[in-house]
Every structure is written in C-alpha cells, then in structure tokens.
Short mmCIF file of C-alpha atoms and ligand atoms in Angstrom, two decimals:
data_model
loop_
_atom_site.label_atom_id
_atom_site.label_comp_id
_atom_site.label_asym_id
_atom_site.label_seq_id
_atom_site.Cartn_x
_atom_site.Cartn_y
_atom_site.Cartn_z
CA UNK A 1 37.52 -29.25 55.55
CA UNK A 2 39.99 -31.74 54.01
CA UNK A 3 43.50 -30.47 53.41
CA UNK A 4 46.32 -31.96 51.34
CA UNK A 5 49.83 -30.92 52.39
CA UNK A 6 52.19 -30.81 49.41
CA UNK A 7 55.57 -30.98 51.12
CA UNK A 8 55.87 -32.30 54.67
CA UNK A 9 59.24 -30.88 55.72
CA UNK A 10 60.13 -28.29 58.38
CA UNK A 11 56.93 -26.29 57.93
CA UNK A 12 54.56 -28.99 56.61
CA UNK A 13 55.21 -31.30 59.54
CA UNK A 14 54.45 -28.49 62.00
CA UNK A 15 51.22 -27.61 60.18
CA UNK A 16 50.06 -31.18 60.66
CA UNK A 17 51.18 -31.29 64.30
CA UNK A 18 49.55 -27.98 65.27
CA UNK A 19 46.31 -28.98 63.51
CA UNK A 20 46.36 -32.17 65.59
CA UNK A 21 47.44 -30.64 68.92
CA UNK A 22 45.17 -27.57 68.79
CA UNK A 23 42.38 -29.33 66.92
CA UNK A 24 39.50 -28.33 69.24
CA UNK A 25 40.55 -24.71 69.50
CA UNK A 26 41.15 -24.33 65.77
CA UNK A 27 37.83 -26.05 64.91
CA UNK A 28 35.99 -23.73 67.28
CA UNK A 29 37.61 -20.66 65.72
CA UNK A 30 37.24 -21.86 62.15
CA UNK A 31 33.69 -23.07 62.59
CA UNK A 32 34.61 -26.47 61.18
CA UNK A 33 37.28 -29.11 61.58
CA UNK A 34 40.40 -28.65 59.44
CA UNK A 35 41.71 -32.15 58.66
CA UNK A 36 45.13 -32.83 57.07
CA UNK A 37 44.21 -35.98 55.14
CA UNK A 38 47.22 -36.62 52.89
CA UNK A 39 50.81 -35.42 52.60
CA UNK A 40 52.96 -35.52 49.46
CA UNK A 41 56.75 -35.88 49.75
CA UNK A 42 59.68 -37.02 47.61
CA UNK A 43 60.89 -39.75 49.93
CA UNK A 44 58.19 -41.75 51.67
CA UNK A 45 60.78 -43.75 53.61
CA UNK A 46 62.02 -40.73 55.58
CA UNK A 47 60.99 -40.92 59.24
CA UNK A 48 58.33 -38.34 60.13
CA UNK A 49 56.68 -37.72 63.47
CA UNK A 50 53.07 -37.51 62.22
CA UNK A 51 50.06 -39.79 61.78
CA UNK A 52 48.76 -38.39 58.46
CA UNK A 53 49.17 -40.75 55.45
CA UNK A 54 52.06 -39.88 53.13
CA UNK A 55 52.54 -40.53 49.41
CA UNK A 56 54.95 -39.56 46.64
CA UNK A 57 52.19 -39.68 44.02
CA UNK A 58 51.53 -35.98 43.46
CA UNK A 59 49.37 -36.41 40.34
CA UNK A 60 46.82 -38.66 42.09
CA UNK A 61 46.52 -36.26 45.04
CA UNK A 62 46.00 -33.33 42.66
CA UNK A 63 43.05 -35.14 41.06
CA UNK A 64 41.28 -36.14 44.30
CA UNK A 65 37.75 -34.73 44.57
CA UNK A 66 37.58 -34.96 48.37
CA UNK A 67 40.36 -32.40 48.93
CA UNK A 68 38.96 -28.95 49.77
CA UNK A 69 42.25 -27.00 50.14
CA UNK A 70 45.83 -27.61 49.02
CA UNK A 71 48.79 -26.34 51.06
CA UNK A 72 52.00 -25.95 49.01
CA UNK A 73 55.10 -26.27 51.23
CA UNK A 74 57.59 -27.83 48.83
CA UNK A 75 59.78 -24.83 47.97
CA UNK A 76 61.22 -24.06 44.53
CA UNK A 77 59.64 -22.01 41.75
CA UNK A 78 58.86 -23.86 38.50
CA UNK A 79 57.36 -27.07 39.85
CA UNK A 80 55.15 -25.43 42.49
CA UNK A 81 54.11 -22.85 39.86
CA UNK A 82 52.83 -25.63 37.60
CA UNK A 83 51.15 -27.43 40.50
CA UNK A 84 49.55 -24.34 42.09
CA UNK A 85 48.33 -23.15 38.65
CA UNK A 86 46.75 -26.53 38.00
CA UNK A 87 44.97 -26.52 41.37
CA UNK A 88 43.72 -22.94 40.96
CA UNK A 89 42.44 -23.74 37.45
CA UNK A 90 40.28 -26.39 39.11
CA UNK A 91 38.96 -23.61 41.44
CA UNK A 92 40.40 -25.27 44.54
CA UNK A 93 41.83 -22.95 47.23
CA UNK A 94 45.59 -22.89 47.78
CA UNK A 95 47.71 -21.77 50.72
CA UNK A 96 51.48 -21.41 50.31
CA UNK A 97 54.51 -20.17 52.26
CA UNK A 98 56.64 -20.04 49.12
CA UNK A 99 58.06 -16.50 48.84
CA UNK A 100 60.23 -17.35 45.82
CA UNK A 101 57.20 -18.58 43.87
CA UNK A 102 55.28 -15.45 44.77
CA UNK A 103 58.13 -13.05 44.01
CA UNK A 104 58.01 -14.21 40.39
CA UNK A 105 54.43 -15.34 39.80
CA UNK A 106 52.03 -13.77 42.30
CA UNK A 107 50.21 -11.63 39.72
CA UNK A 108 49.57 -14.53 37.34
CA UNK A 109 48.52 -16.75 40.24
CA UNK A 110 46.27 -14.04 41.72
CA UNK A 111 44.56 -13.53 38.40
CA UNK A 112 44.24 -17.27 37.85
CA UNK A 113 42.73 -17.62 41.33
CA UNK A 114 40.10 -14.93 40.73
CA UNK A 115 37.60 -15.47 43.50
CA UNK A 116 39.18 -18.76 44.60
CA UNK A 117 41.01 -18.26 47.91
CA UNK A 118 44.79 -18.05 47.53
CA UNK A 119 46.61 -17.34 50.81
CA UNK A 120 50.25 -16.63 51.49
CA UNK A 121 50.50 -15.03 54.91
CA UNK A 122 53.44 -17.34 55.78
CA UNK A 123 55.53 -16.15 52.84
CA UNK A 124 56.63 -12.95 54.60
CA UNK A 125 58.19 -12.81 58.06
CA UNK A 126 57.09 -16.34 59.05
CA UNK A 127 54.70 -16.11 61.95
CA UNK A 128 54.18 -12.34 61.92
CA UNK A 129 50.70 -11.54 60.54
CA UNK A 130 51.90 -8.58 58.49
CA UNK A 131 50.08 -9.42 55.24
CA UNK A 132 46.75 -9.65 57.02
CA UNK A 133 47.47 -6.35 58.77
CA UNK A 134 48.23 -4.63 55.45
CA UNK A 135 45.13 -6.06 53.76
CA UNK A 136 42.71 -5.57 56.61
CA UNK A 137 43.85 -3.60 59.66
CA UNK A 138 45.54 -0.86 57.60
CA UNK A 139 43.13 -0.72 54.68
CA UNK A 140 42.17 2.91 55.46
CA UNK A 141 45.73 4.11 54.91
CA UNK A 142 47.92 5.30 52.10
CA UNK A 143 51.03 3.32 52.96
CA UNK A 144 53.93 5.77 53.19
CA UNK A 145 56.62 3.18 53.80
CA UNK A 146 57.40 -0.39 54.76
CA UNK A 147 60.80 -0.89 56.36
CA UNK A 148 61.80 -4.22 57.79
CA UNK A 149 64.28 -6.74 59.01
CA UNK A 150 63.01 -9.61 56.91
CA UNK A 151 65.83 -12.14 57.10
CA UNK A 152 66.73 -13.76 60.43
CA UNK A 153 70.03 -15.21 59.18
CA UNK A 154 71.41 -11.79 58.27
CA UNK A 155 70.10 -10.26 61.45
CA UNK A 156 71.77 -12.96 63.54
CA UNK A 157 75.11 -12.41 61.77
CA UNK A 158 74.95 -8.61 62.02
CA UNK A 159 73.94 -8.77 65.70
CA UNK A 160 76.91 -11.07 66.42
CA UNK A 161 79.21 -8.62 64.63
CA UNK A 162 77.78 -5.51 66.33
CA UNK A 163 77.33 -6.86 69.84
CA UNK A 164 79.58 -9.93 70.06
CA UNK A 165 82.60 -8.50 68.26
CA UNK A 166 82.66 -11.39 65.74
CA UNK A 167 84.00 -11.07 62.22
CA UNK A 168 81.68 -11.91 59.32
CA UNK A 169 83.10 -15.41 58.69
CA UNK A 170 82.93 -16.47 62.36
CA UNK A 171 79.39 -15.11 62.72
CA UNK A 172 78.27 -16.99 59.61
CA UNK A 173 79.91 -20.22 60.82
CA UNK A 174 78.15 -19.93 64.18
CA UNK A 175 74.81 -19.25 62.42
CA UNK A 176 75.33 -22.44 60.39
CA UNK A 177 76.19 -24.47 63.51
CA UNK A 178 72.99 -23.25 65.18
CA UNK A 179 70.88 -24.05 62.11
CA UNK A 180 70.10 -20.37 61.42
CA UNK A 181 71.96 -20.37 58.09
CA UNK A 182 71.89 -22.87 55.23
CA UNK A 183 75.01 -24.80 54.19
CA UNK A 184 74.85 -22.61 51.07
CA UNK A 185 73.95 -19.25 52.63
CA UNK A 186 74.16 -17.14 49.44
CA UNK A 187 70.40 -16.67 49.06
CA UNK A 188 70.05 -15.25 52.58
CA UNK A 189 73.24 -13.25 52.99
CA UNK A 190 73.00 -11.90 49.44
CA UNK A 191 69.69 -10.21 50.34
CA UNK A 192 67.60 -12.23 47.85
CA UNK A 193 65.32 -13.83 50.45
CA UNK A 194 64.54 -10.40 51.92
CA UNK A 195 63.95 -9.03 48.40
CA UNK A 196 61.33 -11.71 47.70
CA UNK A 197 59.48 -10.77 50.87
CA UNK A 198 59.72 -7.04 50.20
CA UNK A 199 58.26 -7.50 46.71
CA UNK A 200 55.30 -9.39 48.12
CA UNK A 201 54.57 -6.63 50.66
CA UNK A 202 55.06 -3.91 48.04
CA UNK A 203 52.63 -5.60 45.69
CA UNK A 204 49.99 -5.64 48.41
CA UNK A 205 50.60 -2.09 49.59
CA UNK A 206 51.22 -0.39 46.25
CA UNK A 207 50.09 -2.73 43.50
CA UNK A 208 53.59 -2.70 41.94
CA UNK A 209 54.54 -5.81 40.04
CA UNK A 210 58.34 -5.67 40.27
CA UNK A 211 60.78 -8.53 39.89
CA UNK A 212 63.89 -8.97 42.09
CA UNK A 213 66.15 -8.06 39.12
CA UNK A 214 64.52 -4.60 38.88
CA UNK A 215 65.39 -3.39 42.36
CA UNK A 216 68.55 -2.77 44.40
CA UNK A 217 69.50 -6.00 46.20
CA UNK A 218 72.76 -6.00 48.14
CA UNK A 219 73.90 -8.45 50.79
CA UNK A 220 75.94 -8.22 53.96
CA UNK A 221 79.07 -10.06 52.77
CA UNK A 222 81.29 -6.98 52.59
CA UNK A 223 80.54 -5.60 56.07
CA UNK A 224 83.76 -5.71 58.08
CA UNK A 225 85.05 -4.73 61.50
CA UNK A 226 85.89 -1.19 60.29
CA UNK A 227 82.20 -0.62 59.46
CA UNK A 228 81.20 -1.95 62.89
CA UNK A 229 83.78 0.38 64.49
CA UNK A 230 82.28 3.35 62.63
CA UNK A 231 78.68 2.36 63.40
CA UNK A 232 79.38 2.03 67.12
CA UNK A 233 81.26 5.32 67.23
CA UNK A 234 78.47 7.23 65.48
CA UNK A 235 75.55 5.62 67.36
CA UNK A 236 74.30 3.45 64.51
CA UNK A 237 73.56 -0.25 64.13
CA UNK A 238 73.89 -2.05 60.80
CA UNK A 239 70.79 -3.94 59.65
CA UNK A 240 69.84 -5.61 56.41
CA UNK A 241 66.63 -3.72 55.61
CA UNK A 242 63.97 -4.18 52.99
CA UNK A 243 62.60 -0.73 52.19
CA UNK A 244 59.51 0.23 50.19
CA UNK A 245 58.90 3.95 50.21
CA UNK A 246 56.36 6.04 48.35
CA UNK A 247 57.85 9.20 46.85
CA UNK A 248 55.16 11.28 45.09
CA UNK A 249 53.46 8.84 42.67
CA UNK A 250 56.41 6.47 42.55
CA UNK A 251 57.75 3.82 44.89
CA UNK A 252 61.35 2.95 45.65
CA UNK A 253 62.18 -0.63 46.53
CA UNK A 254 65.54 -1.69 47.88
CA UNK A 255 67.23 -4.29 50.05
CA UNK A 256 70.68 -3.57 51.44
CA UNK A 257 72.73 -3.23 54.61
CA UNK A 258 71.70 0.01 56.27
CA UNK A 259 73.05 2.23 59.03
CA UNK A 260 70.14 2.81 61.41
CA UNK A 261 70.35 5.17 64.40
CA UNK A 262 70.55 3.21 67.67
CA UNK A 263 67.49 4.88 69.16
CA UNK A 264 65.21 3.55 66.36
CA UNK A 265 63.05 0.52 67.23
CA UNK A 266 64.47 -1.53 64.34
CA UNK A 267 67.98 -1.06 65.75
CA UNK A 268 66.99 -3.04 68.81
CA UNK A 269 65.68 -6.09 66.95
CA UNK A 270 68.40 -8.65 67.55
CA UNK A 271 69.35 -12.19 66.62
CA UNK A 272 67.06 -14.16 64.32
CA UNK A 273 63.99 -12.03 65.04
CA UNK A 274 62.18 -10.09 62.30
CA UNK A 275 60.42 -6.74 62.58
CA UNK A 276 58.53 -4.67 60.07
CA UNK A 277 57.59 -1.03 60.45
CA UNK A 278 54.63 0.12 58.35
CA UNK A 279 53.84 3.83 58.20
CA UNK A 280 50.32 4.78 57.11
CA UNK A 281 49.07 8.32 56.49
CA UNK A 282 46.27 7.92 59.03
CA UNK A 283 47.71 5.57 61.61
CA UNK A 284 51.33 6.76 61.68
CA UNK A 285 53.97 4.15 62.45
CA UNK A 286 52.99 0.58 63.34
CA UNK A 287 55.51 -2.10 64.21
CA UNK A 288 55.28 -5.87 63.81
CA UNK A 289 57.81 -8.06 65.62
CA UNK A 290 58.27 -11.80 65.92
CA UNK A 291 59.84 -14.99 64.66
CA UNK A 292 60.45 -14.64 60.94
CA UNK A 293 61.07 -18.32 60.30
CA UNK A 294 61.02 -21.74 61.88
CA UNK A 295 58.58 -24.58 61.34
CA UNK A 296 56.16 -23.77 64.12
CA UNK A 297 55.97 -19.97 63.62
CA UNK A 298 55.54 -20.37 59.85
CA UNK A 299 52.92 -23.09 60.36
CA UNK A 300 50.99 -20.67 62.60
CA UNK A 301 50.63 -18.31 59.62
CA UNK A 302 49.75 -21.15 57.20
CA UNK A 303 46.95 -22.27 59.52
CA UNK A 304 45.63 -18.71 59.86
CA UNK A 305 45.05 -18.76 56.08
CA UNK A 306 43.30 -22.14 56.41
CA UNK A 307 41.06 -20.73 59.15
CA UNK A 308 40.15 -17.77 56.90
CA UNK A 309 39.20 -20.18 54.12
CA UNK A 310 37.12 -22.29 56.53
CA UNK A 311 35.35 -19.13 57.68
CA UNK A 312 34.73 -18.10 54.06
CA UNK A 313 36.73 -14.90 54.52
CA UNK A 314 38.30 -14.07 51.20
CA UNK A 315 39.40 -10.48 50.95
CA UNK A 316 41.57 -10.34 47.84
CA UNK A 317 45.29 -10.50 48.53
CA UNK A 318 46.11 -7.61 46.24
CA UNK A 319 43.39 -5.67 47.97
CA UNK A 320 44.75 -2.33 46.85
CA UNK A 321 45.34 -3.34 43.26
CA UNK A 322 42.12 -2.39 41.50
CA UNK A 323 41.94 1.27 42.61
CA UNK A 324 45.64 1.67 41.89
CA UNK A 325 45.21 0.43 38.35
CA UNK A 326 43.71 3.76 37.31
CA UNK A 327 46.80 5.62 38.55
CA UNK A 328 49.46 2.92 38.51
CA UNK A 329 52.34 3.56 40.85
CA UNK A 330 55.64 3.32 39.03
CA UNK A 331 58.87 1.87 40.31
CA UNK A 332 61.56 4.54 40.81
CA UNK A 333 64.66 3.98 38.71
CA UNK A 334 67.28 2.83 41.27
CA UNK A 335 69.65 5.58 40.01
CA UNK A 336 67.17 8.23 41.15
CA UNK A 337 66.94 7.01 44.75
CA UNK A 338 67.97 9.75 47.13
CA UNK A 339 69.29 9.04 50.63
CA UNK A 340 72.35 9.56 52.85
CA UNK A 341 75.45 7.43 52.41
CA UNK A 342 78.41 6.13 54.38
CA UNK A 343 81.58 5.53 52.36
CA UNK A 344 84.61 3.57 53.56
CA UNK A 345 87.92 3.97 51.72
CA UNK A 346 91.26 2.24 52.18
CA UNK A 347 93.87 4.69 50.97
CA UNK A 348 97.57 5.23 50.76
CA UNK A 349 98.34 7.54 53.70
CA UNK A 350 100.05 10.47 52.01
CA UNK A 351 99.73 14.20 51.58
CA UNK A 352 97.03 15.42 49.21
CA UNK A 353 94.92 12.25 49.14
CA UNK A 354 92.14 13.64 51.30
CA UNK A 355 91.94 16.79 49.17
CA UNK A 356 91.69 14.69 45.99
CA UNK A 357 88.87 12.63 47.45
CA UNK A 358 86.86 15.59 48.70
CA UNK A 359 87.32 17.42 45.38
CA UNK A 360 86.13 14.40 43.46
CA UNK A 361 83.09 14.15 45.70
CA UNK A 362 82.11 17.80 45.41
CA UNK A 363 82.63 17.80 41.62
CA UNK A 364 80.05 14.98 41.51
CA UNK A 365 77.40 16.53 43.77
CA UNK A 366 78.33 14.66 46.96
CA UNK A 367 78.26 16.90 49.99
CA UNK A 368 80.19 15.51 52.99
CA UNK A 369 78.37 15.48 56.31
CA UNK A 370 81.09 13.90 58.46
CA UNK A 371 84.60 12.52 58.11
CA UNK A 372 86.69 10.20 60.30
CA UNK A 373 90.11 8.61 59.91
CA UNK A 374 90.51 5.39 61.84
CA UNK A 375 93.60 5.57 64.09
CA UNK A 376 96.38 3.38 62.69
CA UNK A 377 97.07 0.32 64.86
CA UNK A 378 100.11 -0.89 62.96
CA UNK A 379 103.43 0.97 63.38
CA UNK A 380 104.02 0.48 59.64
CA UNK A 381 103.63 3.93 58.10
CA UNK A 382 103.20 2.36 54.64
CA UNK A 383 100.06 0.47 55.66
CA UNK A 384 96.85 1.94 54.20
CA UNK A 385 94.65 4.27 56.23
CA UNK A 386 90.90 3.77 56.54
CA UNK A 387 88.78 6.84 55.88
CA UNK A 388 85.07 7.10 56.61
CA UNK A 389 82.71 9.66 55.13
CA UNK A 390 79.01 10.25 55.48
CA UNK A 391 77.15 12.37 52.98
CA UNK A 392 74.15 14.66 53.06
CA UNK A 393 71.20 13.53 50.91
CA UNK A 394 72.58 12.37 47.57
CA UNK A 395 71.42 10.57 44.44
CA UNK A 396 72.37 6.95 43.93
CA UNK A 397 73.72 7.75 40.45
CA UNK A 398 76.14 10.34 41.86
CA UNK A 399 77.37 7.98 44.57
CA UNK A 400 77.87 5.16 42.04
CA UNK A 401 79.82 7.50 39.77
CA UNK A 402 82.06 8.67 42.64
CA UNK A 403 82.74 5.09 43.77
CA UNK A 404 83.62 4.15 40.19
CA UNK A 405 86.00 7.11 39.83
CA UNK A 406 87.62 6.48 43.22
CA UNK A 407 88.25 2.85 42.31
CA UNK A 408 90.48 3.99 39.45
CA UNK A 409 92.73 6.20 41.63
CA UNK A 410 96.21 4.82 42.35
CA UNK A 411 95.97 5.82 46.05
CA UNK A 412 92.88 3.62 46.63
CA UNK A 413 94.09 0.31 48.05
CA UNK A 414 90.90 -1.78 48.02
CA UNK A 415 87.41 -1.61 46.48
CA UNK A 416 85.53 1.40 47.96
CA UNK A 417 82.53 0.36 50.03
CA UNK A 418 79.26 2.15 50.68
CA UNK A 419 76.33 1.64 53.07
CA UNK A 420 73.10 3.61 52.80
CA UNK A 421 71.83 5.43 55.89
CA UNK A 422 68.19 5.57 57.09
CA UNK A 423 67.36 8.13 59.73
N1 NAP B 501 61.47 -23.28 57.07
C1 NAP B 501 61.07 -22.05 57.35
O1 NAP B 501 61.34 -21.52 58.43
C2 NAP B 501 60.23 -21.28 56.35
C3 NAP B 501 59.77 -19.99 56.69
C4 NAP B 501 58.97 -19.29 55.78
C5 NAP B 501 58.67 -19.86 54.56
N2 NAP B 501 59.16 -21.09 54.25
C6 NAP B 501 58.81 -21.64 52.94
O2 NAP B 501 58.04 -22.82 53.14
C7 NAP B 501 58.32 -23.75 52.10
C8 NAP B 501 58.75 -25.08 52.72
O3 NAP B 501 59.92 -24.88 53.49
P1 NAP B 501 60.50 -26.02 54.43
O4 NAP B 501 61.59 -25.36 55.22
O5 NAP B 501 59.42 -26.72 55.14
O6 NAP B 501 61.18 -26.98 53.34
P2 NAP B 501 61.73 -28.47 53.55
O7 NAP B 501 61.98 -28.72 54.99
O8 NAP B 501 62.83 -28.64 52.59
O9 NAP B 501 60.50 -29.38 53.10
C9 NAP B 501 60.11 -29.51 51.76
C10 NAP B 501 59.14 -30.66 51.66
O10 NAP B 501 58.68 -30.72 50.32
C11 NAP B 501 58.88 -32.04 49.81
N3 NAP B 501 59.18 -31.91 48.40
C12 NAP B 501 60.15 -31.15 47.82
N4 NAP B 501 60.12 -31.28 46.49
C13 NAP B 501 59.11 -32.15 46.21
C14 NAP B 501 58.60 -32.71 45.02
N5 NAP B 501 59.12 -32.39 43.86
N6 NAP B 501 57.55 -33.56 45.14
C15 NAP B 501 57.03 -33.89 46.33
N7 NAP B 501 57.47 -33.39 47.49
C16 NAP B 501 58.52 -32.54 47.44
C17 NAP B 501 60.03 -32.61 50.60
O11 NAP B 501 59.97 -34.04 50.57
P3 NAP B 501 61.00 -34.94 51.42
O12 NAP B 501 60.64 -34.71 52.85
O13 NAP B 501 60.74 -36.31 50.99
O14 NAP B 501 62.35 -34.43 51.08
C18 NAP B 501 59.75 -32.02 51.99
O15 NAP B 501 58.81 -32.81 52.66
C19 NAP B 501 59.39 -23.10 51.22
O16 NAP B 501 58.78 -22.47 50.13
C20 NAP B 501 60.01 -22.06 52.13
O17 NAP B 501 60.56 -20.96 51.44
C21 NAP B 501 59.91 -21.81 55.12
#
C-alpha cells in the first residue's frame, strides 16, 4: 500500500521512521506492506532524518495514481480542508492527526468520504487509542460521560503549580524551555486545543455537531497561588478538563479548569500525560491513559489507522450518528449547566462585607457549601482579604449573574474568579 505523507514535521517524520523500523511487524499485522513513497513539505532544503523522497509540489502528488492513501500532517484548517476534500472526492482514503481541521469540518469531510476510509485516531490524545475504543470496544454502551485531561501543556503547568509550588508564569516558562509549550502558548493554555479534541469525541459518542464557539472554553491563565492553597487545603487538585456529559436527551460540553477531588484517578495524572475517563451505561467507568502528544506517540495512532485501511476495516467514524439522527441529541445551553462552584474574592477587609456577599449570593439562588478566609500574611490591615466559597449545585446563569454583580461592588478589589467543581 503506497502512502503519501503531506507534512513531514514532528509527527510525519516519526510516521516514516516507525514504518521503516517496524516494517516487518507492521506488514505482518496489516497483511501487506505499508510504504511511505513521497513526502510533501514547504522547505525541501530542511535537513530531515529519513530516506523517503521529499517534494514541495503538492498538486503533482495529489494527482498521482499510484498513491493508495494520503496522510495529512501539515496542520492548519483552510488549506488542509481544501486538500483533504479534493482527495476524498477522488475516493482515496485519508488519515489525519489534525484536530483543528476536524473540530470545524469533520461532518462535511465524513459525508464527503462516504464509504472511503477517513481516519483520525491521532487527533485526540495523541497515542491513546480512545477513538477506536469509543467506536468499537464501547459500541454496546450509551455513553454517559467523557471526562479528560486532553492537553499536556496545561497539565504540566498545573502539576508544577500544585506539586512544585511554582507560580503560573514560572511554570509556563519552564514548559516552554522543555518544549512542552509553544512560543505562543495561547491555543493550549486558553483551552482551545482541548476543546477541539472534546468536540471530536462528543461527535463520535453523541452525534453532536458543535463548534468551539458554542461551548464553554476557559483556560488556566487566571489560576493563582491562592487557588492552589485552597485546593490543597480542601483535598482537591486543579485540572483542565474537557467534559461531555449526557443529561436526559441533551449533552453538555465544556472545557475549563476544574477542582477534582484528590482521590479521583484523574487527579493523579501528572505532567504532560493525558487521561480520558469514559463512562458507559453497561461497562461503567473505563480509563485511558498515555502520552497525549509527541511525534512518536502520535505517529503510533496514525499508523494504526493505516493498518485498519490495509486490513479493509472501515467502521464509520461517526458510528453512532445514524441511529441518533432520529432522536438528535441537543447541546445544552451553557447557561443551563448545573454543577458546584468555587469562588475566590479579593475584598476590602471591613465589617459587613461578608454579610453583603452572602446576601447577594442567596438572593440569586447560590447556596454556600463552605467558606474560608485566607489568613493575612501582611501586617497591613488595609490590604485586601481573600475569601473562598464553594457552592452547592447551582446553575451557570446564576453564578455568572452573581459574579457580575460582585464585580460592581466597591469592596471588591479585583475581578472575582470562579472554578467549577467535579466530584
Ligand atoms: N506534534 C504533536 O505532538 C501532535 C500531536 C497530535 C496531533 N498533532 C497534529 O499533527 C499535525 C502535524 O503536527 P506537527 O507537530 O508534526 O507539525 P510540524 O512539525 O509543524 O510539521 C508540519 C509539516 O507540514 C509541512 N507543511 C506545513 N504547511 C505546508 C504547506 N502549505 N505545504 C506543504 N507542506 C506544509 C511542514 O513543512 P516544512 O517541514 O518544510 O516546514 C512540516 O513538514 C497537526 O495538525 C497537529 O495538530 C500533532
């Protein structure tokens, strides 16, 4: 089976190397040899540690009749969308690791592909075979929830803050030095990368075609040492979670920093590792753990799709879509999401402030579960006090309203901050 690799960077180069190194084993498992015959790049002069021929002439490679499968590993959205569409229109199979492309276009591409294989195992959680597990191993189940640590950069930063005592800026700098975070980290730390992955999983599990703009996406930029202090004191860790949860005939989708009890499995997933918990009505909780990124781990998933194509296995990616079309599952309006909340407030330390805050909360349907005032370190009695609250189950709309009202009070000294709690 002849394969063209469109994009021979971090992942593409590893795909070629693993296909070369493990050639006998992969051929035996696939039932035929999988040969990377041509790679397309932007800069053919760049030094690459592979034998496969390289070109920058994309159009010629797209027209070649001897290519059986195309692997898209370029990144971006618009250009790969045009290229992948063109290949699928010619009924040639495509494998991609491009989560951004899929977050916006997977339904069009799926429908364009029809019966032509279109694989994207590598687009979610790198080397962890979670898509295949959802499509195949868990196909007997109504999926109750998918909850995961889907971004290694955020998990590394939060682990350094929780366990190493670092502040956010130092943890991010260290992640950049180690190559775990991009020079421009906004996409990762803003939660957008995790959102793309969550949407792909939700489309497979629930048949919902949501776009990143339609769901709650919050990053980890505002987590500070006071939040870490609270989390440690109350036996929580803070994780950036992607959450898809079925509630009656609707599904809620959200990505945000989350307080997770320390005895939960996800709490103990540290550093750059990813983990995804999938709860099915028949199987109960299953947990998938492994490297969520990196050339070699991601290439492992890309090659698993190639092996499926070589074996002629082509269970549709949106395997749950057709039956769900008769009773389409709707996306819950983010305002109607109901969970527990942690609220941190910086306030002027004077008589009556606490009463005003608690009144405002109860007038707006927020019931307080716990309250803590951080001991003042500074001797300056004018310096603001930090107050922490957790709530019982509450609606997102009520919490947003309370935060908005608090922000306007003269005794509030900095923007109120909230973290959702998962128990
Ligand atoms: N890296 C990971 O750990 C990881 C994990 C999961 C998923 N992914 C996904 O995998 C894909 C590839 O990621 P990567 O990290 O391997 O990216 P990368 O290191 O930046 O490599 C991109 C490759 O595509 C080539 N390329 C880019 N634009 C092109 C164009 N217009 N025409 C021809 N070639 C072009 C580049 O050519 P030059 O070499 O000449 O620049 C390079 O070889 C992305 O969609 C990413 O989201 C990556």
